[in-house]
Amino acid sequence: IAERFNHMAVIGPASRREDKLTGLHANTQIPKFVGTARQHELTGAEWLARAIASTGTEHVFFIDSVIRRTLIQLEQVGVKRELAHTESGVAYMADGYARVSGKAAFCFAQSVGAANLAAGLQDAYLARVPVVAITGRKVPGMHHANSYQEVDHHSLFAPVTKMTADVLSAADLPRLLRQ
C-alpha cells in the first residue's frame, strides 16, 4: 500500500438522493485497483484520486500533513485541493461545497484531528448532505501502543455519519467508497 488510509466516514441521505452519497452510480466507470503485466497497477492514492475525479467533484478540502500522495494525484487528475487551518473547517467547507454544487464532497484530516473533524460534520449529517470524510493514521501494528492522540474513530464518527469504517488495505477502497 503506497499510502495508509485509516478511516472513512460517510454522511448522506437515506432517501431518494441515496445515489448521490458518493457520486458513484452503478454505471460509473471507476478505476480498478488491479493490474496485469501490461497494465499499470494503481496505488491506493492513484485509485482514490481517480475515483474522486470520476464523481465530478472539482474540489477537496484538507488539513496539511495527511495523505499527501493522494493530494498530489488529485491535482494531476484536475481536482483542486483546498487547504484549511482546522479540521472542523474542512468539514464545513465540504458541507458548503456539497450543498452548492449538488455533488458529493470529500474532506481529509489527520488522525490527531479526528474529533475536531467529527464535530464539524454535525451540520452536514443533520441536513443529510453527501460528505465523505477520510482520516490518515499509523499502520495497525502501531495502534494501542499509547501513540500520540490515537483514539477510536468509530465512536467519534458514529453519531454524525451514516457509515464509518476502517480502511486496512487500499484494495478495500472500491468497496467502501461505493457504500
PDB file of N, CA, C and O in Angstrom, residues 10-66:
ATOM      1  N   VAL A  10     -18.880   8.356   6.208  1.00  0.00           N
ATOM      2  CA  VAL A  10     -19.752   8.804   5.132  1.00  0.00           C
ATOM      3  C   VAL A  10     -21.023   9.382   5.712  1.00  0.00           C
ATOM      4  O   VAL A  10     -21.651   8.786   6.574  1.00  0.00           O
ATOM      5  N   ILE A  11     -21.381  10.539   5.210  1.00  0.00           N
ATOM      6  CA  ILE A  11     -22.632  11.176   5.580  1.00  0.00           C
ATOM      7  C   ILE A  11     -23.455  11.239   4.323  1.00  0.00           C
ATOM      8  O   ILE A  11     -22.938  11.529   3.258  1.00  0.00           O
ATOM      9  N   GLY A  12     -24.723  11.007   4.440  1.00  0.00           N
ATOM     10  CA  GLY A  12     -25.531  11.151   3.242  1.00  0.00           C
ATOM     11  C   GLY A  12     -26.963  10.763   3.486  1.00  0.00           C
ATOM     12  O   GLY A  12     -27.298  10.165   4.497  1.00  0.00           O
ATOM     13  N   PRO A  13     -27.786  11.101   2.548  1.00  0.00           N
ATOM     14  CA  PRO A  13     -29.206  10.835   2.687  1.00  0.00           C
ATOM     15  C   PRO A  13     -29.544   9.364   2.520  1.00  0.00           C
ATOM     16  O   PRO A  13     -28.866   8.645   1.812  1.00  0.00           O
ATOM     17  N   ALA A  14     -30.590   8.964   3.173  1.00  0.00           N
ATOM     18  CA  ALA A  14     -31.101   7.604   3.009  1.00  0.00           C
ATOM     19  C   ALA A  14     -32.408   7.660   2.239  1.00  0.00           C
ATOM     20  O   ALA A  14     -33.248   6.802   2.358  1.00  0.00           O
ATOM     21  N   SER A  15     -32.571   8.708   1.464  1.00  0.00           N
ATOM     22  CA  SER A  15     -33.821   8.907   0.740  1.00  0.00           C
ATOM     23  C   SER A  15     -33.591   8.787  -0.753  1.00  0.00           C
ATOM     24  O   SER A  15     -32.668   8.141  -1.191  1.00  0.00           O
ATOM     25  N   ARG A  16     -34.397   9.487  -1.536  1.00  0.00           N
ATOM     26  CA  ARG A  16     -34.320   9.403  -2.987  1.00  0.00           C
ATOM     27  C   ARG A  16     -32.984   9.874  -3.526  1.00  0.00           C
ATOM     28  O   ARG A  16     -32.612   9.526  -4.631  1.00  0.00           O
ATOM     29  N   ARG A  17     -32.238  10.651  -2.768  1.00  0.00           N
ATOM     30  CA  ARG A  17     -30.936  11.121  -3.223  1.00  0.00           C
ATOM     31  C   ARG A  17     -29.820  10.176  -2.827  1.00  0.00           C
ATOM     32  O   ARG A  17     -28.657  10.508  -2.885  1.00  0.00           O
ATOM     33  N   GLU A  18     -30.158   8.978  -2.423  1.00  0.00           N
ATOM     34  CA  GLU A  18     -29.176   7.986  -1.970  1.00  0.00           C
ATOM     35  C   GLU A  18     -28.025   7.806  -2.945  1.00  0.00           C
ATOM     36  O   GLU A  18     -26.878   7.683  -2.549  1.00  0.00           O
ATOM     37  N   ASP A  19     -28.320   7.796  -4.237  1.00  0.00           N
ATOM     38  CA  ASP A  19     -27.282   7.544  -5.220  1.00  0.00           C
ATOM     39  C   ASP A  19     -26.250   8.664  -5.278  1.00  0.00           C
ATOM     40  O   ASP A  19     -25.180   8.486  -5.830  1.00  0.00           O
ATOM     41  N   LYS A  20     -26.527   9.821  -4.697  1.00  0.00           N
ATOM     42  CA  LYS A  20     -25.573  10.915  -4.697  1.00  0.00           C
ATOM     43  C   LYS A  20     -24.617  10.848  -3.516  1.00  0.00           C
ATOM     44  O   LYS A  20     -23.762  11.700  -3.366  1.00  0.00           O
ATOM     45  N   LEU A  21     -24.766   9.845  -2.688  1.00  0.00           N
ATOM     46  CA  LEU A  21     -23.956   9.755  -1.487  1.00  0.00           C
ATOM     47  C   LEU A  21     -22.482   9.916  -1.796  1.00  0.00           C
ATOM     48  O   LEU A  21     -21.799  10.728  -1.210  1.00  0.00           O
ATOM     49  N   THR A  22     -21.966   9.155  -2.691  1.00  0.00           N
ATOM     50  CA  THR A  22     -20.570   9.308  -3.073  1.00  0.00           C
ATOM     51  C   THR A  22     -20.433   9.749  -4.504  1.00  0.00           C
ATOM     52  O   THR A  22     -19.332   9.901  -4.995  1.00  0.00           O
ATOM     53  N   GLY A  23     -21.534   9.953  -5.182  1.00  0.00           N
ATOM     54  CA  GLY A  23     -21.474  10.330  -6.577  1.00  0.00           C
ATOM     55  C   GLY A  23     -21.159   9.141  -7.465  1.00  0.00           C
ATOM     56  O   GLY A  23     -20.994   9.285  -8.666  1.00  0.00           O
ATOM     57  N   LEU A  24     -21.046   7.964  -6.902  1.00  0.00           N
ATOM     58  CA  LEU A  24     -20.732   6.772  -7.679  1.00  0.00           C
ATOM     59  C   LEU A  24     -22.015   6.022  -7.968  1.00  0.00           C
ATOM     60  O   LEU A  24     -22.604   5.428  -7.098  1.00  0.00           O
ATOM     61  N   HIS A  25     -22.478   6.110  -9.167  1.00  0.00           N
ATOM     62  CA  HIS A  25     -23.680   5.416  -9.578  1.00  0.00           C
ATOM     63  C   HIS A  25     -23.301   4.036 -10.089  1.00  0.00           C
ATOM     64  O   HIS A  25     -22.144   3.747 -10.363  1.00  0.00           O
ATOM     65  N   ALA A  26     -24.259   3.189 -10.235  1.00  0.00           N
ATOM     66  CA  ALA A  26     -24.000   1.816 -10.678  1.00  0.00           C
ATOM     67  C   ALA A  26     -23.276   1.779 -12.016  1.00  0.00           C
ATOM     68  O   ALA A  26     -22.461   0.898 -12.262  1.00  0.00           O
ATOM     69  N   ASN A  27     -23.531   2.749 -12.881  1.00  0.00           N
ATOM     70  CA  ASN A  27     -22.899   2.722 -14.190  1.00  0.00           C
ATOM     71  C   ASN A  27     -21.642   3.584 -14.269  1.00  0.00           C
ATOM     72  O   ASN A  27     -21.060   3.752 -15.331  1.00  0.00           O
ATOM     73  N   THR A  28     -21.190   4.161 -13.142  1.00  0.00           N
ATOM     74  CA  THR A  28     -19.982   4.975 -13.143  1.00  0.00           C
ATOM     75  C   THR A  28     -18.767   4.085 -13.340  1.00  0.00           C
ATOM     76  O   THR A  28     -18.607   3.074 -12.670  1.00  0.00           O
ATOM     77  N   GLN A  29     -17.946   4.468 -14.280  1.00  0.00           N
ATOM     78  CA  GLN A  29     -16.710   3.728 -14.506  1.00  0.00           C
ATOM     79  C   GLN A  29     -15.648   4.274 -13.566  1.00  0.00           C
ATOM     80  O   GLN A  29     -15.257   5.431 -13.675  1.00  0.00           O
ATOM     81  N   ILE A  30     -15.200   3.457 -12.632  1.00  0.00           N
ATOM     82  CA  ILE A  30     -14.133   3.879 -11.749  1.00  0.00           C
ATOM     83  C   ILE A  30     -12.965   2.940 -11.928  1.00  0.00           C
ATOM     84  O   ILE A  30     -13.122   1.776 -12.278  1.00  0.00           O
ATOM     85  N   PRO A  31     -11.763   3.440 -11.729  1.00  0.00           N
ATOM     86  CA  PRO A  31     -10.593   2.608 -11.949  1.00  0.00           C
ATOM     87  C   PRO A  31     -10.548   1.422 -10.999  1.00  0.00           C
ATOM     88  O   PRO A  31     -10.984   1.520  -9.855  1.00  0.00           O
ATOM     89  N   LYS A  32     -10.027   0.338 -11.459  1.00  0.00           N
ATOM     90  CA  LYS A  32      -9.898  -0.867 -10.630  1.00  0.00           C
ATOM     91  C   LYS A  32      -8.536  -0.866  -9.963  1.00  0.00           C
ATOM     92  O   LYS A  32      -7.568  -0.393 -10.512  1.00  0.00           O
ATOM     93  N   PHE A  33      -8.481  -1.401  -8.750  1.00  0.00           N
ATOM     94  CA  PHE A  33      -7.219  -1.495  -8.037  1.00  0.00           C
ATOM     95  C   PHE A  33      -6.586  -2.856  -8.344  1.00  0.00           C
ATOM     96  O   PHE A  33      -6.396  -3.690  -7.492  1.00  0.00           O
ATOM     97  N   VAL A  34      -6.349  -3.096  -9.597  1.00  0.00           N
ATOM     98  CA  VAL A  34      -5.693  -4.318 -10.034  1.00  0.00           C
ATOM     99  C   VAL A  34      -4.856  -3.970 -11.240  1.00  0.00           C
ATOM    100  O   VAL A  34      -5.033  -2.945 -11.862  1.00  0.00           O
ATOM    101  N   GLY A  35      -3.974  -4.842 -11.593  1.00  0.00           N
ATOM    102  CA  GLY A  35      -3.164  -4.610 -12.774  1.00  0.00           C
ATOM    103  C   GLY A  35      -2.645  -5.918 -13.316  1.00  0.00           C
ATOM    104  O   GLY A  35      -2.670  -6.945 -12.654  1.00  0.00           O
ATOM    105  N   THR A  36      -2.196  -5.878 -14.532  1.00  0.00           N
ATOM    106  CA  THR A  36      -1.573  -7.033 -15.147  1.00  0.00           C
ATOM    107  C   THR A  36      -0.198  -6.603 -15.600  1.00  0.00           C
ATOM    108  O   THR A  36       0.207  -5.453 -15.437  1.00  0.00           O
ATOM    109  N   ALA A  37       0.513  -7.502 -16.207  1.00  0.00           N
ATOM    110  CA  ALA A  37       1.847  -7.179 -16.691  1.00  0.00           C
ATOM    111  C   ALA A  37       1.787  -6.069 -17.736  1.00  0.00           C
ATOM    112  O   ALA A  37       2.720  -5.301 -17.886  1.00  0.00           O
ATOM    113  N   ARG A  38       0.665  -5.960 -18.428  1.00  0.00           N
ATOM    114  CA  ARG A  38       0.530  -4.943 -19.467  1.00  0.00           C
ATOM    115  C   ARG A  38      -0.106  -3.656 -18.966  1.00  0.00           C
ATOM    116  O   ARG A  38      -0.054  -2.648 -19.621  1.00  0.00           O
ATOM    117  N   GLN A  39      -0.749  -3.695 -17.813  1.00  0.00           N
ATOM    118  CA  GLN A  39      -1.404  -2.518 -17.265  1.00  0.00           C
ATOM    119  C   GLN A  39      -0.596  -1.953 -16.111  1.00  0.00           C
ATOM    120  O   GLN A  39       0.112  -2.673 -15.421  1.00  0.00           O
ATOM    121  N   HIS A  40      -0.722  -0.670 -15.902  1.00  0.00           N
ATOM    122  CA  HIS A  40      -0.111  -0.028 -14.741  1.00  0.00           C
ATOM    123  C   HIS A  40      -0.941  -0.376 -13.511  1.00  0.00           C
ATOM    124  O   HIS A  40      -2.149  -0.169 -13.502  1.00  0.00           O
ATOM    125  N   GLU A  41      -0.337  -0.914 -12.502  1.00  0.00           N
ATOM    126  CA  GLU A  41      -1.063  -1.211 -11.270  1.00  0.00           C
ATOM    127  C   GLU A  41      -1.182   0.076 -10.467  1.00  0.00           C
ATOM    128  O   GLU A  41      -0.202   0.757 -10.210  1.00  0.00           O
ATOM    129  N   LEU A  42      -2.393   0.410 -10.098  1.00  0.00           N
ATOM    130  CA  LEU A  42      -2.647   1.652  -9.378  1.00  0.00           C
ATOM    131  C   LEU A  42      -2.307   1.512  -7.908  1.00  0.00           C
ATOM    132  O   LEU A  42      -2.583   0.491  -7.289  1.00  0.00           O
ATOM    133  N   THR A  43      -1.740   2.562  -7.358  1.00  0.00           N
ATOM    134  CA  THR A  43      -1.568   2.623  -5.911  1.00  0.00           C
ATOM    135  C   THR A  43      -2.904   3.052  -5.309  1.00  0.00           C
ATOM    136  O   THR A  43      -3.799   3.511  -6.014  1.00  0.00           O
ATOM    137  N   GLY A  44      -3.023   2.944  -4.011  1.00  0.00           N
ATOM    138  CA  GLY A  44      -4.237   3.403  -3.347  1.00  0.00           C
ATOM    139  C   GLY A  44      -4.463   4.891  -3.577  1.00  0.00           C
ATOM    140  O   GLY A  44      -5.595   5.339  -3.782  1.00  0.00           O
ATOM    141  N   ALA A  45      -3.397   5.668  -3.574  1.00  0.00           N
ATOM    142  CA  ALA A  45      -3.502   7.112  -3.801  1.00  0.00           C
ATOM    143  C   ALA A  45      -4.014   7.409  -5.203  1.00  0.00           C
ATOM    144  O   ALA A  45      -4.897   8.261  -5.390  1.00  0.00           O
ATOM    145  N   GLU A  46      -3.474   6.717  -6.195  1.00  0.00           N
ATOM    146  CA  GLU A  46      -3.919   6.927  -7.578  1.00  0.00           C
ATOM    147  C   GLU A  46      -5.377   6.523  -7.742  1.00  0.00           C
ATOM    148  O   GLU A  46      -6.162   7.232  -8.371  1.00  0.00           O
ATOM    149  N   TRP A  47      -5.739   5.369  -7.181  1.00  0.00           N
ATOM    150  CA  TRP A  47      -7.119   4.898  -7.318  1.00  0.00           C
ATOM    151  C   TRP A  47      -8.093   5.883  -6.692  1.00  0.00           C
ATOM    152  O   TRP A  47      -9.097   6.250  -7.290  1.00  0.00           O
ATOM    153  N   LEU A  48      -7.798   6.316  -5.464  1.00  0.00           N
ATOM    154  CA  LEU A  48      -8.710   7.213  -4.772  1.00  0.00           C
ATOM    155  C   LEU A  48      -8.846   8.533  -5.525  1.00  0.00           C
ATOM    156  O   LEU A  48      -9.950   9.052  -5.685  1.00  0.00           O
ATOM    157  N   ALA A  49      -7.744   9.072  -6.012  1.00  0.00           N
ATOM    158  CA  ALA A  49      -7.804  10.334  -6.765  1.00  0.00           C
ATOM    159  C   ALA A  49      -8.657  10.178  -8.016  1.00  0.00           C
ATOM    160  O   ALA A  49      -9.513  11.025  -8.315  1.00  0.00           O
ATOM    161  N   ARG A  50      -8.475   9.099  -8.748  1.00  0.00           N
ATOM    162  CA  ARG A  50      -9.261   8.886  -9.963  1.00  0.00           C
ATOM    163  C   ARG A  50     -10.737   8.641  -9.644  1.00  0.00           C
ATOM    164  O   ARG A  50     -11.620   9.097 -10.368  1.00  0.00           O
ATOM    165  N   ALA A  51     -10.996   7.926  -8.566  1.00  0.00           N
ATOM    166  CA  ALA A  51     -12.385   7.668  -8.173  1.00  0.00           C
ATOM    167  C   ALA A  51     -13.083   8.965  -7.783  1.00  0.00           C
ATOM    168  O   ALA A  51     -14.227   9.202  -8.163  1.00  0.00           O
ATOM    169  N   ILE A  52     -12.392   9.821  -7.031  1.00  0.00           N
ATOM    170  CA  ILE A  52     -12.974  11.109  -6.647  1.00  0.00           C
ATOM    171  C   ILE A  52     -13.224  11.959  -7.887  1.00  0.00           C
ATOM    172  O   ILE A  52     -14.296  12.538  -8.049  1.00  0.00           O
ATOM    173  N   ALA A  53     -12.258  12.010  -8.783  1.00  0.00           N
ATOM    174  CA  ALA A  53     -12.421  12.788 -10.018  1.00  0.00           C
ATOM    175  C   ALA A  53     -13.577  12.255 -10.856  1.00  0.00           C
ATOM    176  O   ALA A  53     -14.314  13.031 -11.476  1.00  0.00           O
ATOM    177  N   SER A  54     -13.778  10.943 -10.850  1.00  0.00           N
ATOM    178  CA  SER A  54     -14.842  10.351 -11.663  1.00  0.00           C
ATOM    179  C   SER A  54     -16.237  10.718 -11.163  1.00  0.00           C
ATOM    180  O   SER A  54     -17.208  10.578 -11.888  1.00  0.00           O
ATOM    181  N   THR A  55     -16.344  11.211  -9.929  1.00  0.00           N
ATOM    182  CA  THR A  55     -17.639  11.630  -9.398  1.00  0.00           C
ATOM    183  C   THR A  55     -18.031  13.022  -9.884  1.00  0.00           C
ATOM    184  O   THR A  55     -19.156  13.451  -9.650  1.00  0.00           O
ATOM    185  N   GLY A  56     -17.095  13.722 -10.510  1.00  0.00           N
ATOM    186  CA  GLY A  56     -17.361  15.090 -10.944  1.00  0.00           C
ATOM    187  C   GLY A  56     -16.982  16.121  -9.897  1.00  0.00           C
ATOM    188  O   GLY A  56     -17.133  17.320 -10.106  1.00  0.00           O
ATOM    189  N   THR A  57     -16.475  15.668  -8.775  1.00  0.00           N
ATOM    190  CA  THR A  57     -16.042  16.578  -7.720  1.00  0.00           C
ATOM    191  C   THR A  57     -14.855  17.381  -8.220  1.00  0.00           C
ATOM    192  O   THR A  57     -13.898  16.815  -8.742  1.00  0.00           O
ATOM    193  N   GLU A  58     -14.922  18.692  -8.053  1.00  0.00           N
ATOM    194  CA  GLU A  58     -13.864  19.565  -8.549  1.00  0.00           C
ATOM    195  C   GLU A  58     -12.952  20.095  -7.450  1.00  0.00           C
ATOM    196  O   GLU A  58     -11.889  20.636  -7.743  1.00  0.00           O
ATOM    197  N   HIS A  59     -13.358  19.961  -6.188  1.00  0.00           N
ATOM    198  CA  HIS A  59     -12.571  20.459  -5.059  1.00  0.00           C
ATOM    199  C   HIS A  59     -12.607  19.432  -3.934  1.00  0.00           C
ATOM    200  O   HIS A  59     -13.633  18.795  -3.712  1.00  0.00           O
ATOM    201  N   VAL A  60     -11.485  19.301  -3.225  1.00  0.00           N
ATOM    202  CA  VAL A  60     -11.442  18.529  -1.984  1.00  0.00           C
ATOM    203  C   VAL A  60     -10.853  19.443  -0.917  1.00  0.00           C
ATOM    204  O   VAL A  60     -10.134  20.397  -1.227  1.00  0.00           O
ATOM    205  N   PHE A  61     -11.149  19.156   0.326  1.00  0.00           N
ATOM    206  CA  PHE A  61     -10.779  20.033   1.425  1.00  0.00           C
ATOM    207  C   PHE A  61      -9.939  19.235   2.411  1.00  0.00           C
ATOM    208  O   PHE A  61     -10.295  18.116   2.768  1.00  0.00           O
ATOM    209  N   PHE A  62      -8.805  19.817   2.844  1.00  0.00           N
ATOM    210  CA  PHE A  62      -7.868  19.019   3.632  1.00  0.00           C
ATOM    211  C   PHE A  62      -7.094  19.858   4.631  1.00  0.00           C
ATOM    212  O   PHE A  62      -7.020  21.077   4.525  1.00  0.00           O
ATOM    213  N   ILE A  63      -6.531  19.152   5.584  1.00  0.00           N
ATOM    214  CA  ILE A  63      -5.571  19.692   6.536  1.00  0.00           C
ATOM    215  C   ILE A  63      -4.208  19.183   6.089  1.00  0.00           C
ATOM    216  O   ILE A  63      -4.067  18.025   5.700  1.00  0.00           O
ATOM    217  N   ASP A  64      -3.210  20.024   6.160  1.00  0.00           N
ATOM    218  CA  ASP A  64      -1.873  19.611   5.756  1.00  0.00           C
ATOM    219  C   ASP A  64      -1.391  18.427   6.603  1.00  0.00           C
ATOM    220  O   ASP A  64      -1.869  18.218   7.708  1.00  0.00           O
ATOM    221  N   SER A  65      -0.488  17.674   6.090  1.00  0.00           N
ATOM    222  CA  SER A  65       0.118  16.508   6.754  1.00  0.00           C
ATOM    223  C   SER A  65      -0.752  15.272   6.693  1.00  0.00           C
ATOM    224  O   SER A  65      -0.650  14.406   7.555  1.00  0.00           O
ATOM    225  N   VAL A  66      -1.616  15.170   5.714  1.00  0.00           N
ATOM    226  CA  VAL A  66      -2.440  13.979   5.591  1.00  0.00           C
ATOM    227  C   VAL A  66      -2.478  13.540   4.135  1.00  0.00           C
ATOM    228  O   VAL A  66      -2.481  14.370   3.232  1.00  0.00           O
TER     229      VAL A  66
END
